[in-house]
mmCIF file of C-alpha atoms in Angstrom:
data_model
loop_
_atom_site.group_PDB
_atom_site.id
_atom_site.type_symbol
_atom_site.label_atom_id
_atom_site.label_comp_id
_atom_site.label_asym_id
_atom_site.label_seq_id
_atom_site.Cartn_x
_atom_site.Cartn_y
_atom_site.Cartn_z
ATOM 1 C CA UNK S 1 29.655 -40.265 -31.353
ATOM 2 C CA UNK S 2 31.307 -38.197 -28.561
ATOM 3 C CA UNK S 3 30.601 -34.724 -27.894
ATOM 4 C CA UNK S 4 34.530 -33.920 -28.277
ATOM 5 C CA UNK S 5 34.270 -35.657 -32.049
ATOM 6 C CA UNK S 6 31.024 -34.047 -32.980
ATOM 7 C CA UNK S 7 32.453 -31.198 -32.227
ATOM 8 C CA UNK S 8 35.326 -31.758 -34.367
ATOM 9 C CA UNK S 9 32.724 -32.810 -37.279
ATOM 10 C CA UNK S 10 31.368 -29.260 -37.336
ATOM 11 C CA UNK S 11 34.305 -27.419 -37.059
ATOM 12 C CA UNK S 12 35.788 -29.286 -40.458
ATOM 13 C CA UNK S 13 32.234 -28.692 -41.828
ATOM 14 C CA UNK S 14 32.051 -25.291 -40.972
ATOM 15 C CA UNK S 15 36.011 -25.036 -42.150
ATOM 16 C CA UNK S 16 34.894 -26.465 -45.914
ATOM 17 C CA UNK S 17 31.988 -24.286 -46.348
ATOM 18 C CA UNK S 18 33.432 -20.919 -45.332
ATOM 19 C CA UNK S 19 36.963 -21.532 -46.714
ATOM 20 C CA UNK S 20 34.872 -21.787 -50.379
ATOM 21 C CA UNK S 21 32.878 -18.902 -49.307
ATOM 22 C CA UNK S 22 36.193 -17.042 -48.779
ATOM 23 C CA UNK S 23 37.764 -17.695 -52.362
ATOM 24 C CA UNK S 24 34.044 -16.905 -53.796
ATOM 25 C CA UNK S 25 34.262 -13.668 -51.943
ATOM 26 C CA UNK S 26 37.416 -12.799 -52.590
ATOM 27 C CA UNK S 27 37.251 -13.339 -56.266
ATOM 28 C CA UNK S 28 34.041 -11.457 -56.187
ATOM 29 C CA UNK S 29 35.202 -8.341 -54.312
ATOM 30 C CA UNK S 30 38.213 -8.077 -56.683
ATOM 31 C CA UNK S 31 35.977 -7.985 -59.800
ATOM 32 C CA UNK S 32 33.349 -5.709 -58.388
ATOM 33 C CA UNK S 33 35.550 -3.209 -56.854
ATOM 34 C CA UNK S 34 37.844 -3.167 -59.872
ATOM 35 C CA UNK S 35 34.955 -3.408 -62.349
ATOM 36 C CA UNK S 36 33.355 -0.328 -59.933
ATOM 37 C CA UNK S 37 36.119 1.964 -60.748
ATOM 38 C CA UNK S 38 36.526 1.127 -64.122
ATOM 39 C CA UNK S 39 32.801 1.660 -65.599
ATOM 40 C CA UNK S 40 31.912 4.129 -62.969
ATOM 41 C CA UNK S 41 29.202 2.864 -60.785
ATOM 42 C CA UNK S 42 29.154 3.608 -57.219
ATOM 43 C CA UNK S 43 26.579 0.881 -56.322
ATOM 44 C CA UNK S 44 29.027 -1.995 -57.716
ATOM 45 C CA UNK S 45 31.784 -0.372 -55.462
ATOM 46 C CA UNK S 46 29.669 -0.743 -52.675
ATOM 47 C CA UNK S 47 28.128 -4.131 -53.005
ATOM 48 C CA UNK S 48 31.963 -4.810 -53.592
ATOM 49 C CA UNK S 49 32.705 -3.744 -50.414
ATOM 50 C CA UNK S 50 29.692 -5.495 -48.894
ATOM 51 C CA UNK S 51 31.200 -8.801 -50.446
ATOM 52 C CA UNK S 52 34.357 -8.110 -48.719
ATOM 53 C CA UNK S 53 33.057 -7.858 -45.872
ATOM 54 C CA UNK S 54 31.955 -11.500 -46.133
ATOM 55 C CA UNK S 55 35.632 -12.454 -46.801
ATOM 56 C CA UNK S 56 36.476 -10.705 -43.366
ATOM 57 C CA UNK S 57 33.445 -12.770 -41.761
ATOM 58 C CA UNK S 58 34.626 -15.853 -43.217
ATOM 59 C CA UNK S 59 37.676 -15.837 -41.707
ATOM 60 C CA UNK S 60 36.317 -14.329 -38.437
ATOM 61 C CA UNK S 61 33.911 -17.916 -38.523
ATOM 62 C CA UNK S 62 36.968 -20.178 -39.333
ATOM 63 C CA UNK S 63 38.474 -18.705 -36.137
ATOM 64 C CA UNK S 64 35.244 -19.105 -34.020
ATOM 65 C CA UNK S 65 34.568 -22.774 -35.474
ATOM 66 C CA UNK S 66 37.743 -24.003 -34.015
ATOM 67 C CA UNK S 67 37.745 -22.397 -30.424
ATOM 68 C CA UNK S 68 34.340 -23.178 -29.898
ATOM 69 C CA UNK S 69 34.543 -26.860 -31.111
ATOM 70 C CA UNK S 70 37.308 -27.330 -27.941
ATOM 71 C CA UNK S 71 36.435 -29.192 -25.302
ATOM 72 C CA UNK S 72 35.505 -28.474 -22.091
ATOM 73 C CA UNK S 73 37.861 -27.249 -19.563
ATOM 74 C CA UNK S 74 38.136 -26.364 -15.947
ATOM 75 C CA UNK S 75 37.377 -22.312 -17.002
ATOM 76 C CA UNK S 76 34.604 -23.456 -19.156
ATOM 77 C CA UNK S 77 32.767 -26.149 -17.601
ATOM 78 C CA UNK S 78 29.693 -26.192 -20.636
ATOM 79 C CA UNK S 79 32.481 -26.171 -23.296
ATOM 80 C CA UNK S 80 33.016 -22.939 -25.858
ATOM 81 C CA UNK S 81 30.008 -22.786 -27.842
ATOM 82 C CA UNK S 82 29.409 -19.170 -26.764
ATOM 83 C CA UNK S 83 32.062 -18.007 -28.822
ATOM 84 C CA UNK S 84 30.055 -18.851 -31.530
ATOM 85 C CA UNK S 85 27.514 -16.649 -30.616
ATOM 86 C CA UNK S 86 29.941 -13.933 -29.620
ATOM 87 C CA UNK S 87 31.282 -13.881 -33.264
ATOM 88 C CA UNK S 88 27.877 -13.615 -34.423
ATOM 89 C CA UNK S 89 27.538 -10.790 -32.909
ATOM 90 C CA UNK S 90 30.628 -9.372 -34.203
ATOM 91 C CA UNK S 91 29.283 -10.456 -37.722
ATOM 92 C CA UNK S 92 26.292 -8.300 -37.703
ATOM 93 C CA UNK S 93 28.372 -5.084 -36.302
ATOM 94 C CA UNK S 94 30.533 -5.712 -39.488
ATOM 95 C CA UNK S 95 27.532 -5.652 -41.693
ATOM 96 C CA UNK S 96 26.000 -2.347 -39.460
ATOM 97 C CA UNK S 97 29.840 -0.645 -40.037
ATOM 98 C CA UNK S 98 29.508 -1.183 -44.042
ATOM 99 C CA UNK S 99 25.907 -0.056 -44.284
ATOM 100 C CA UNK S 100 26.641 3.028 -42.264
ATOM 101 C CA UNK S 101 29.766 3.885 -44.656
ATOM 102 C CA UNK S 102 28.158 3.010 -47.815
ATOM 103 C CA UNK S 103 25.193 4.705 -46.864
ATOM 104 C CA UNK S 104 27.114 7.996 -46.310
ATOM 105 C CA UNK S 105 28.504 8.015 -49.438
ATOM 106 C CA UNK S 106 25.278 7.390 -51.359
ATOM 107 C CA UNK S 107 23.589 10.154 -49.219
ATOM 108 C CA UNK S 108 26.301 12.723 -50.789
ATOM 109 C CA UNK S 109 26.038 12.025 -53.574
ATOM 110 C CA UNK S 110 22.717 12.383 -53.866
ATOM 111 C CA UNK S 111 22.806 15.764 -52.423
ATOM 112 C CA UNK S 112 25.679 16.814 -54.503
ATOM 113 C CA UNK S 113 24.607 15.523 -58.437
ATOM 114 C CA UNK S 114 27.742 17.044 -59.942
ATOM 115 C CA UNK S 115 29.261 13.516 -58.073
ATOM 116 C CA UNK S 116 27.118 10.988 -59.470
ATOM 117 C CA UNK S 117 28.741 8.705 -61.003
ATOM 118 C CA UNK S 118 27.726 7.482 -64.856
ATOM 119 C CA UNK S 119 28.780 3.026 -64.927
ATOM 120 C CA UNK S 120 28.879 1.617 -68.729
ATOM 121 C CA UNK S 121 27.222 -1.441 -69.591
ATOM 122 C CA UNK S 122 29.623 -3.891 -68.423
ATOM 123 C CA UNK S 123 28.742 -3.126 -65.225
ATOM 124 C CA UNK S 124 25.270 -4.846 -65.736
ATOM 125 C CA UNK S 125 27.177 -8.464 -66.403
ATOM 126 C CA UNK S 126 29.559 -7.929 -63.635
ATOM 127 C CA UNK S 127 25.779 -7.659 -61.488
ATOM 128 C CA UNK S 128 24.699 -10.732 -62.793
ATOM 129 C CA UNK S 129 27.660 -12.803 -62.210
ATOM 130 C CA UNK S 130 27.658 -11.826 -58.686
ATOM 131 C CA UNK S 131 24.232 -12.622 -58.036
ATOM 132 C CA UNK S 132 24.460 -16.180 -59.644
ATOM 133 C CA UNK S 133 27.620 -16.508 -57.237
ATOM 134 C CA UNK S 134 26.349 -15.139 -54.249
ATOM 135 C CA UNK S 135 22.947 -17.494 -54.838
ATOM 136 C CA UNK S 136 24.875 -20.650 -55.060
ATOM 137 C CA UNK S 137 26.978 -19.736 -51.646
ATOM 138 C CA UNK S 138 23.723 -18.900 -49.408
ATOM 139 C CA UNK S 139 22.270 -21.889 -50.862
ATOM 140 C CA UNK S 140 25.398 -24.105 -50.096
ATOM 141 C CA UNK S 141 26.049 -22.568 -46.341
ATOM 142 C CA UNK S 142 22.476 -22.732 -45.586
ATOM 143 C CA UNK S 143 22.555 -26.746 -46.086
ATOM 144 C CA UNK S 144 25.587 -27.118 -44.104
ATOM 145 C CA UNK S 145 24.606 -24.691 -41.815
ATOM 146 C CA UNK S 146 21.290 -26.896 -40.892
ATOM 147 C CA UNK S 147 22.759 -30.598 -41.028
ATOM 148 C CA UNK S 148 25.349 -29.120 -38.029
ATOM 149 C CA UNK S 149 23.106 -27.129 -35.914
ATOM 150 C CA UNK S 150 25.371 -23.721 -36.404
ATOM 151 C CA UNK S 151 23.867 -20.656 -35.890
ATOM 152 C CA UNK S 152 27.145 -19.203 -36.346
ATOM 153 C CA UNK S 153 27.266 -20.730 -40.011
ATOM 154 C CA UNK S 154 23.505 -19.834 -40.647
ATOM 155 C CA UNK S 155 23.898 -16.086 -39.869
ATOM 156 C CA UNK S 156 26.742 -16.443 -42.378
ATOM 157 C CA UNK S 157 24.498 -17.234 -45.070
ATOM 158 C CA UNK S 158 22.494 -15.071 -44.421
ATOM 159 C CA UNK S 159 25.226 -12.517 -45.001
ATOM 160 C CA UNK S 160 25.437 -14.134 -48.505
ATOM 161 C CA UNK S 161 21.601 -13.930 -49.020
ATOM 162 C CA UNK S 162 21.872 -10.316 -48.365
ATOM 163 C CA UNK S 163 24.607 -9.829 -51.079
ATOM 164 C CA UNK S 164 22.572 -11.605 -53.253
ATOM 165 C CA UNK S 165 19.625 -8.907 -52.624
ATOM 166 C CA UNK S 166 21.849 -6.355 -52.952
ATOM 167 C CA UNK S 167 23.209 -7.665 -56.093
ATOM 168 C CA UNK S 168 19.752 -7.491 -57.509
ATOM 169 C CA UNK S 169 19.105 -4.060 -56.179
ATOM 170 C CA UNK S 170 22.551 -3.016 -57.828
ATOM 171 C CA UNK S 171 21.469 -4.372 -61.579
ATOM 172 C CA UNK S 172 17.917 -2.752 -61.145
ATOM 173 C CA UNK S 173 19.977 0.273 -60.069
ATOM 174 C CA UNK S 174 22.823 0.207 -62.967
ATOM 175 C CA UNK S 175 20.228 -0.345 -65.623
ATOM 176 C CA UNK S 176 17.829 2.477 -64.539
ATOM 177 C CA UNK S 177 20.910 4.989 -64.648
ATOM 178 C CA UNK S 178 21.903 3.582 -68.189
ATOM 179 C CA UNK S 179 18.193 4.504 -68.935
ATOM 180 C CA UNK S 180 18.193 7.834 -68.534
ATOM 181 C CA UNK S 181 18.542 7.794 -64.605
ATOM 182 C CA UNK S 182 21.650 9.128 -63.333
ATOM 183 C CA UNK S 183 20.350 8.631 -60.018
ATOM 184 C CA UNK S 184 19.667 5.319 -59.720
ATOM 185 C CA UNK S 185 22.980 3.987 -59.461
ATOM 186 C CA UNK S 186 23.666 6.207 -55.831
ATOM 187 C CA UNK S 187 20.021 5.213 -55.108
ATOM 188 C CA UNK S 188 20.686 1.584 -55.357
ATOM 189 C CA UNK S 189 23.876 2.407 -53.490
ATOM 190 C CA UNK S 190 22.140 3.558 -50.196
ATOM 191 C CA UNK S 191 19.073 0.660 -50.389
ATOM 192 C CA UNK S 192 21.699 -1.844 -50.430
ATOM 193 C CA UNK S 193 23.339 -0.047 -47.221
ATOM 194 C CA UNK S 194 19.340 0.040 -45.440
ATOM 195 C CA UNK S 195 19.854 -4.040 -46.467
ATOM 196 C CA UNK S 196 22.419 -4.993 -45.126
ATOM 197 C CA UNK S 197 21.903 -2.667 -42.048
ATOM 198 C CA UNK S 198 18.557 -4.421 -41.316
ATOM 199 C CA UNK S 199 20.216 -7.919 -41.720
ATOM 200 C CA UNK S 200 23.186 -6.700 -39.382
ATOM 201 C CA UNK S 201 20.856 -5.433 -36.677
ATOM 202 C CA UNK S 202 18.610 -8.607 -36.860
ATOM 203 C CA UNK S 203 21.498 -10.983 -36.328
ATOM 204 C CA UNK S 204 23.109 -9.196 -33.788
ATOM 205 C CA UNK S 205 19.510 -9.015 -32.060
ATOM 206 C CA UNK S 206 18.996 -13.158 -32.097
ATOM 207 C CA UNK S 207 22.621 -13.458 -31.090
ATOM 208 C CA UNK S 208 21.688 -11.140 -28.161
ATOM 209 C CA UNK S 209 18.908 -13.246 -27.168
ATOM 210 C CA UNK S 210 20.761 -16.278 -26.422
ATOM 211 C CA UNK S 211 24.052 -14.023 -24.239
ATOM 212 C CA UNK S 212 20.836 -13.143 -21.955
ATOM 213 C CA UNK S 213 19.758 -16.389 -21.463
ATOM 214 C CA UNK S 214 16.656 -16.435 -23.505
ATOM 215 C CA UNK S 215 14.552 -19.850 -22.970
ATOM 216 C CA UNK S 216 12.679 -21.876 -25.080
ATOM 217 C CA UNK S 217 9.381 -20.699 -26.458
ATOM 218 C CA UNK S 218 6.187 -21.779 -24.272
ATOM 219 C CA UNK S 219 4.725 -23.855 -26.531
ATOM 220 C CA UNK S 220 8.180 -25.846 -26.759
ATOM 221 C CA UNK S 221 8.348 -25.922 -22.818
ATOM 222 C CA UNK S 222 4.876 -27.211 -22.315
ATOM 223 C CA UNK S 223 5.363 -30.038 -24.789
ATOM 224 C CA UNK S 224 8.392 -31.255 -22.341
ATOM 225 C CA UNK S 225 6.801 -30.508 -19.398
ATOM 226 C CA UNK S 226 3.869 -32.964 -20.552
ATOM 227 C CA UNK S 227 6.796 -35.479 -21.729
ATOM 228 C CA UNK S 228 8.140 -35.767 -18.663
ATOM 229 C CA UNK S 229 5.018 -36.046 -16.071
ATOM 230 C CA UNK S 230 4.067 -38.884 -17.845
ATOM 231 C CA UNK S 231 7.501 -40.742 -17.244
ATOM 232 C CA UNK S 232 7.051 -43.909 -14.413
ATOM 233 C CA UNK S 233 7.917 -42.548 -11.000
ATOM 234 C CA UNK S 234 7.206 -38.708 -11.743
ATOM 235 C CA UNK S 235 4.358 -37.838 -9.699
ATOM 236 C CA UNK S 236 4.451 -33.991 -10.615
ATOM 237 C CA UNK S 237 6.966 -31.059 -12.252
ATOM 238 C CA UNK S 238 7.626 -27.583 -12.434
ATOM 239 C CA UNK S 239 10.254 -24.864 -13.162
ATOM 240 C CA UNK S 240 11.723 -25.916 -16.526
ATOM 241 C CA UNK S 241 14.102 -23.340 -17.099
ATOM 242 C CA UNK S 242 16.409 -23.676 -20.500
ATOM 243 C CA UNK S 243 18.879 -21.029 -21.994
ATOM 244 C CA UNK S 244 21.083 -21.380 -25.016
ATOM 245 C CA UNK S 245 24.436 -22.454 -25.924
ATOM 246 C CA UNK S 246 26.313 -22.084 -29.413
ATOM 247 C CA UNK S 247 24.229 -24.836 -31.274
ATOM 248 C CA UNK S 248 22.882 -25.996 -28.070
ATOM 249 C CA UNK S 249 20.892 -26.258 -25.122
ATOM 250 C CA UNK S 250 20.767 -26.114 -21.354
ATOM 251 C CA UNK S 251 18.437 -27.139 -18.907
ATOM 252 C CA UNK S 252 17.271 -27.683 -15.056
ATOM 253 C CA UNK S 253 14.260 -28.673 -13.905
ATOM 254 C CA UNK S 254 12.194 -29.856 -11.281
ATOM 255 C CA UNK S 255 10.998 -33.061 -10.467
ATOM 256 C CA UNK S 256 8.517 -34.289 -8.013
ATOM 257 C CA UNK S 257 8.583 -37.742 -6.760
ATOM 258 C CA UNK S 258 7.271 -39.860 -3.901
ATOM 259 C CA UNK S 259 9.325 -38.995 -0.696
ATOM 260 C CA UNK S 260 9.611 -41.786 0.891
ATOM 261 C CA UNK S 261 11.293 -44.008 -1.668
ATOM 262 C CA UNK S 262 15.066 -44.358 -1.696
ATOM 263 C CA UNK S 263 17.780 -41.790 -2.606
ATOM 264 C CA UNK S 264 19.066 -44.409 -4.992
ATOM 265 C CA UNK S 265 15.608 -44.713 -6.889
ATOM 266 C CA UNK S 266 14.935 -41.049 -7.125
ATOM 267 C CA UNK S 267 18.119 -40.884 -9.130
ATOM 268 C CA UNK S 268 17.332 -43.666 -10.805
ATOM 269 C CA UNK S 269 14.088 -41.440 -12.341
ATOM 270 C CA UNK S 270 16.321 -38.454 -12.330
ATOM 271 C CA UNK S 271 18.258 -40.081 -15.315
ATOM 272 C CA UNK S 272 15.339 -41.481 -17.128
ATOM 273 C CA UNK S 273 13.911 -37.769 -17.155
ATOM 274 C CA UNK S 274 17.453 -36.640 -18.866
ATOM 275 C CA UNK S 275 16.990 -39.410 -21.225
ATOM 276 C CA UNK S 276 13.761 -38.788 -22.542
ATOM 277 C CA UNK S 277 14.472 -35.045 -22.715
ATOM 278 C CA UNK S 278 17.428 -35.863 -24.339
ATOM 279 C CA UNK S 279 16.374 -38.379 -26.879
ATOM 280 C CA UNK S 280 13.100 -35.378 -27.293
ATOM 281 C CA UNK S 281 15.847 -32.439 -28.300
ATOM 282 C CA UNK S 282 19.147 -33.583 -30.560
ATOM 283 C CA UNK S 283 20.445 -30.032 -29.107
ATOM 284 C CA UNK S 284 20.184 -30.608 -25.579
ATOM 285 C CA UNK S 285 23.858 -30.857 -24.232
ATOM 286 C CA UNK S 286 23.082 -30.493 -20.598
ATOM 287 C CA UNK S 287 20.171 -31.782 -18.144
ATOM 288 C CA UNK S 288 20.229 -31.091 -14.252
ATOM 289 C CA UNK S 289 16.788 -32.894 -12.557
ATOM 290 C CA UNK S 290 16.137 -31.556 -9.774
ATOM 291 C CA UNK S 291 14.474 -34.178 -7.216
ATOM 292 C CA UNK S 292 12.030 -32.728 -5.189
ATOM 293 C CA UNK S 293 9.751 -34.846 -2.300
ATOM 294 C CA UNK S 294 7.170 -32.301 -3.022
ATOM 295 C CA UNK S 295 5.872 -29.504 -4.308
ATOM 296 C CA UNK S 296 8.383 -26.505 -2.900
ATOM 297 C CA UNK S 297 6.239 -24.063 -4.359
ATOM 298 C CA UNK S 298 3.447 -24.473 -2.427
ATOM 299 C CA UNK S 299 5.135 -26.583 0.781
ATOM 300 C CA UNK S 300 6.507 -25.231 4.042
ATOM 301 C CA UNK S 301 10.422 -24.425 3.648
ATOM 302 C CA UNK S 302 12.378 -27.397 5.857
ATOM 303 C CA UNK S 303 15.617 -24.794 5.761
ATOM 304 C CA UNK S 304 14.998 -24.293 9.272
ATOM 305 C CA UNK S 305 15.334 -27.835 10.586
ATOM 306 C CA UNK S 306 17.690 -29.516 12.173
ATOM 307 C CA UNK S 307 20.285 -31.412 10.056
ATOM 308 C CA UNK S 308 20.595 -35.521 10.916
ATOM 309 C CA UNK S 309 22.856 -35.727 13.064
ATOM 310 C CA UNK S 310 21.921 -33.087 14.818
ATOM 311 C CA UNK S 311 18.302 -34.604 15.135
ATOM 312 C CA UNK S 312 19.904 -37.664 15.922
ATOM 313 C CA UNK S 313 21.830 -36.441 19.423
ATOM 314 C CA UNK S 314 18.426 -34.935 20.565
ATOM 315 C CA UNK S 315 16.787 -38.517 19.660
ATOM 316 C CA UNK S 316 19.676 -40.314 21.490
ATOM 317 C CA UNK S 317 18.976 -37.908 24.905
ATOM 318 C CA UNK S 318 15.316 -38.599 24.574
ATOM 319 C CA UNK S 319 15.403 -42.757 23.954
ATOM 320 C CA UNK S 320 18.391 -43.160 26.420
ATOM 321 C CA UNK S 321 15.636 -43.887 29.740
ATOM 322 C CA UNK S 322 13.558 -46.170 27.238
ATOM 323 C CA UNK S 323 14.480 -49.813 27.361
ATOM 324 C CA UNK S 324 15.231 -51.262 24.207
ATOM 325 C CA UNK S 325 15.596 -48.286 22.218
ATOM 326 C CA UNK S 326 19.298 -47.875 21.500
ATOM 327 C CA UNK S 327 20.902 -48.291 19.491
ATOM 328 C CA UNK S 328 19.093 -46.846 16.846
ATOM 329 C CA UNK S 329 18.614 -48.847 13.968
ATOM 330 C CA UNK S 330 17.787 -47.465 10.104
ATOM 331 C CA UNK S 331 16.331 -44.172 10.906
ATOM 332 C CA UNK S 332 14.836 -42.630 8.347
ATOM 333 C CA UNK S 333 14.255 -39.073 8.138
ATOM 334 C CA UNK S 334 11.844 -37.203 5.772
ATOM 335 C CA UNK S 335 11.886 -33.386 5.168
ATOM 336 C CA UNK S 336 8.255 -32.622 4.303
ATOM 337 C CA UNK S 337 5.815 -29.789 4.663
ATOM 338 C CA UNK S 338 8.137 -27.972 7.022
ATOM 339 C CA UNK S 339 8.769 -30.726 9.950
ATOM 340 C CA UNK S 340 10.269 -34.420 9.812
ATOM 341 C CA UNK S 341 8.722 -37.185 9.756
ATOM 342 C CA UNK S 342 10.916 -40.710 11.518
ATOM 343 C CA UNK S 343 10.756 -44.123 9.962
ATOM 344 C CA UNK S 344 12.741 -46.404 12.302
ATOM 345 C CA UNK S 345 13.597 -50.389 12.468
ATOM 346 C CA UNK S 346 13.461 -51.976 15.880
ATOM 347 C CA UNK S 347 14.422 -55.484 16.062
ATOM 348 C CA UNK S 348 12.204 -57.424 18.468
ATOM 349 C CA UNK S 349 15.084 -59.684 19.693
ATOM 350 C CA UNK S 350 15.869 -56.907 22.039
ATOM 351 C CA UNK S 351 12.504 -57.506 24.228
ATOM 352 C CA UNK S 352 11.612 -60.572 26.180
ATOM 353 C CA UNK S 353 8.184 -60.513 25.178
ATOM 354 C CA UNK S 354 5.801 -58.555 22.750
ATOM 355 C CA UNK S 355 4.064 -56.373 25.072
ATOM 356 C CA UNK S 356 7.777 -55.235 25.907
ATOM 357 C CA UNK S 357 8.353 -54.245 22.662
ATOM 358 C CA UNK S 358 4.900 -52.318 21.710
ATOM 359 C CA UNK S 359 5.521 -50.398 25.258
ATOM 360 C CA UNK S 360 8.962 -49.256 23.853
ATOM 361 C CA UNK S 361 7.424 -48.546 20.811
ATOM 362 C CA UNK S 362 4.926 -46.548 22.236
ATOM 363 C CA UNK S 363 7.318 -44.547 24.326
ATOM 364 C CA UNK S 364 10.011 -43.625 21.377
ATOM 365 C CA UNK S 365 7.073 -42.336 19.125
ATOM 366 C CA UNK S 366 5.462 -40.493 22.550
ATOM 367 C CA UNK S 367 9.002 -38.987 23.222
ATOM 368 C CA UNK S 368 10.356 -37.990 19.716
ATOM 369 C CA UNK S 369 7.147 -35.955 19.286
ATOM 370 C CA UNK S 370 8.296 -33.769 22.089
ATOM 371 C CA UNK S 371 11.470 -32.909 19.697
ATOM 372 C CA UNK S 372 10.324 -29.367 17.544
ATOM 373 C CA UNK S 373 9.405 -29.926 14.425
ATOM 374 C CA UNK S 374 8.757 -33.688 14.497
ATOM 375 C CA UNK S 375 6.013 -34.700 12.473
ATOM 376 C CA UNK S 376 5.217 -38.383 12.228
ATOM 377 C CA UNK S 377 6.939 -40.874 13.853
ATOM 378 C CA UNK S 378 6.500 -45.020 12.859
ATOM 379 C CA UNK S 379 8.195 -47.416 14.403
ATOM 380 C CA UNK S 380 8.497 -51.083 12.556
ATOM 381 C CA UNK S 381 8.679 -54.380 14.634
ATOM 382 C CA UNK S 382 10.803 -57.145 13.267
#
């Protein structure tokens, strides 16, 4: 499946789901609101509002699901899935906006007793329809939620779990007032605003996480780190570095491999690392392997050197009095340890007899070492 269609697959997913969780809440809000002002219980007005809040959310998700399921673009190279984690974050300022104004409320009342309000018994079955509701939406969101990866969609259900709690906390409340407790029903009131304010603040602090780049745990890092050292052709890694994405993952890391074999092999291990890594984590939607000769942490910088060609005039100046040794034939330079080491082909056609050859030899390796920052130097005979 292609990452364009899989996106697509969520976004109807996550379309389903919250378009049912919209006509839930919507229903519910009317009848709780309504049924609020009618038997006179402040707490059912408030979980009321705290259900329409969800209808708000659910269209705020719709909107999300389908820009971030777009493709990638020439603005947004890694695709859209941040917008999902933007609207996330907008989903648990909702939820912090309607505890703070149901919470006020409750907290006057409270303080002024004369303003209590007194709900009648109807009130009690208009609790426990909600909460069988509510129940049945979390648990419905939460297994679409998981079988796409959404974060977005899971931090919705949670915002249904946390009606359902303060569904529960409004029927303990209502039926403690009808007892005797006039009270209890502003009580409830404010406990479901300290609810759904912790809720709010705890998804807005995970969606945080991931807008400032927060990695991997350690113990998840480690466990690819040791996957990839023991892939064929890895001779050592470091600097794993991941962040999050939407419902996804990004990450670079570092590979060390022999340095002398060919540019065409290293990136022939370079892909089998993102394979493995990919093939390790369904939610990895990037890999950049970095191909290193050695270990940079600990190894000289080679910055400072000269580039090829440049390394290749002064080489030219210094073989030019040396018979035999131009032209120059499949150097190969290698950046190590902060100098260069020279592999080079000389074809032994060029000499009339052996000793010709090893003297010319001699004299290229003798004269390139004179060159700053030359390492090594071997010269093959064929």
């Amino acid at each position: 499946m292609s990452r364009h269609t899989e996106a697509e697959t969520r976004y109807q997913s996550t379309r389903r789901v919250t378009l049912v969780g919209a006509f839930t809440n919507g229903a519910l809000a009317f009848l709780q609101i309504l049924g609020g002002l009618l038997v006179q219980s402040q707490a059912l007005i408030a979980d009321g509002l705290h259900t329409l809040s969800d209808l708000a959310s659910d269209f705020l998700v719709v909107f999300a699901a389908r820009k971030a399921s777009a493709p990638a673009d020439q603005d947004h190279p890694y695709g859209h899935g941040r917008i999902e984690t933007l609207t996330t974050v907008l989903l648990g300022l909702v939820l912090l906006g309607v505890a703070l104004g149901i919470l006020i409320d409750a907290s006057n009342r409270l303080m002024e007793p004369e303003t209590l309000l007194a709900p009648g018994p109807i009130a009690l079955l208009l609790a426990a329809t909600a909460i069988i509701a509510k129940e049945t939406l979390y648990r419905y969101t939460v297994r679409i939620a998981k079988s796409i990866s959404s974060g977005m969609l899971l931090a919705n259900a949670w915002h249904h779990r946390s009606d359902v709690l303060s569904s529960v906390v409004v029927l303990i409340g209502i039926g403690a007032t009808l007892a005797g407790f006039p009270f209890m029903d502003a009580l409830a009131a404010a406990i479901v605003a300290l609810m759904i304010g912790l809720m709010g603040a705890r998804i807005i602090w995970r969606s945080a996480s991931e807008l400032i780049d927060t990695g991997i745990k350690p113990e998840e890092e480690k466990q690819l780190l040791d996957l990839v050292s023991g892939i064929d052709g890895v001779t050592g890694v470091h600097e794993l570095r991941t962040r999050h994405m939407g419902n996804g993952l990004l990450a670079d890391i570092h590979v060390e491999v022999d340095p002398r074999i060919s540019v065409s092999e290293g990136h022939r291990i370079a892909e089998s690392v993102a394979q493995t890594l990919r093939q390790t984590r369904d939610d990895l939607l990037e890999v950049l392997v970095h191909i290193d000769p050695e270990d940079d942490r600990a190894a000289a910088p080679s910055s400072h050197l000269p580039s090829r060609s440049e390394l290749l005039n002064k080489l030219r100046l210094q073989w030019q009095p040396i018979p035999g040794a131009l032209p120059m034939d499949e150097v190969v330079l290698h950046y190590l340890d902060g100098h260069i080491d020279i592999d080079l082909h000389l074809p032994l056609d060029r000499f009339e007899s052996a000793a010709d050859a090893e003297k010319t030899r001699g004299d290229i390796i003798r004269v390139s070492q004179e060159i700053a920052g030359i390492g090594q130097v071997r010269v093959l005979l064929s």
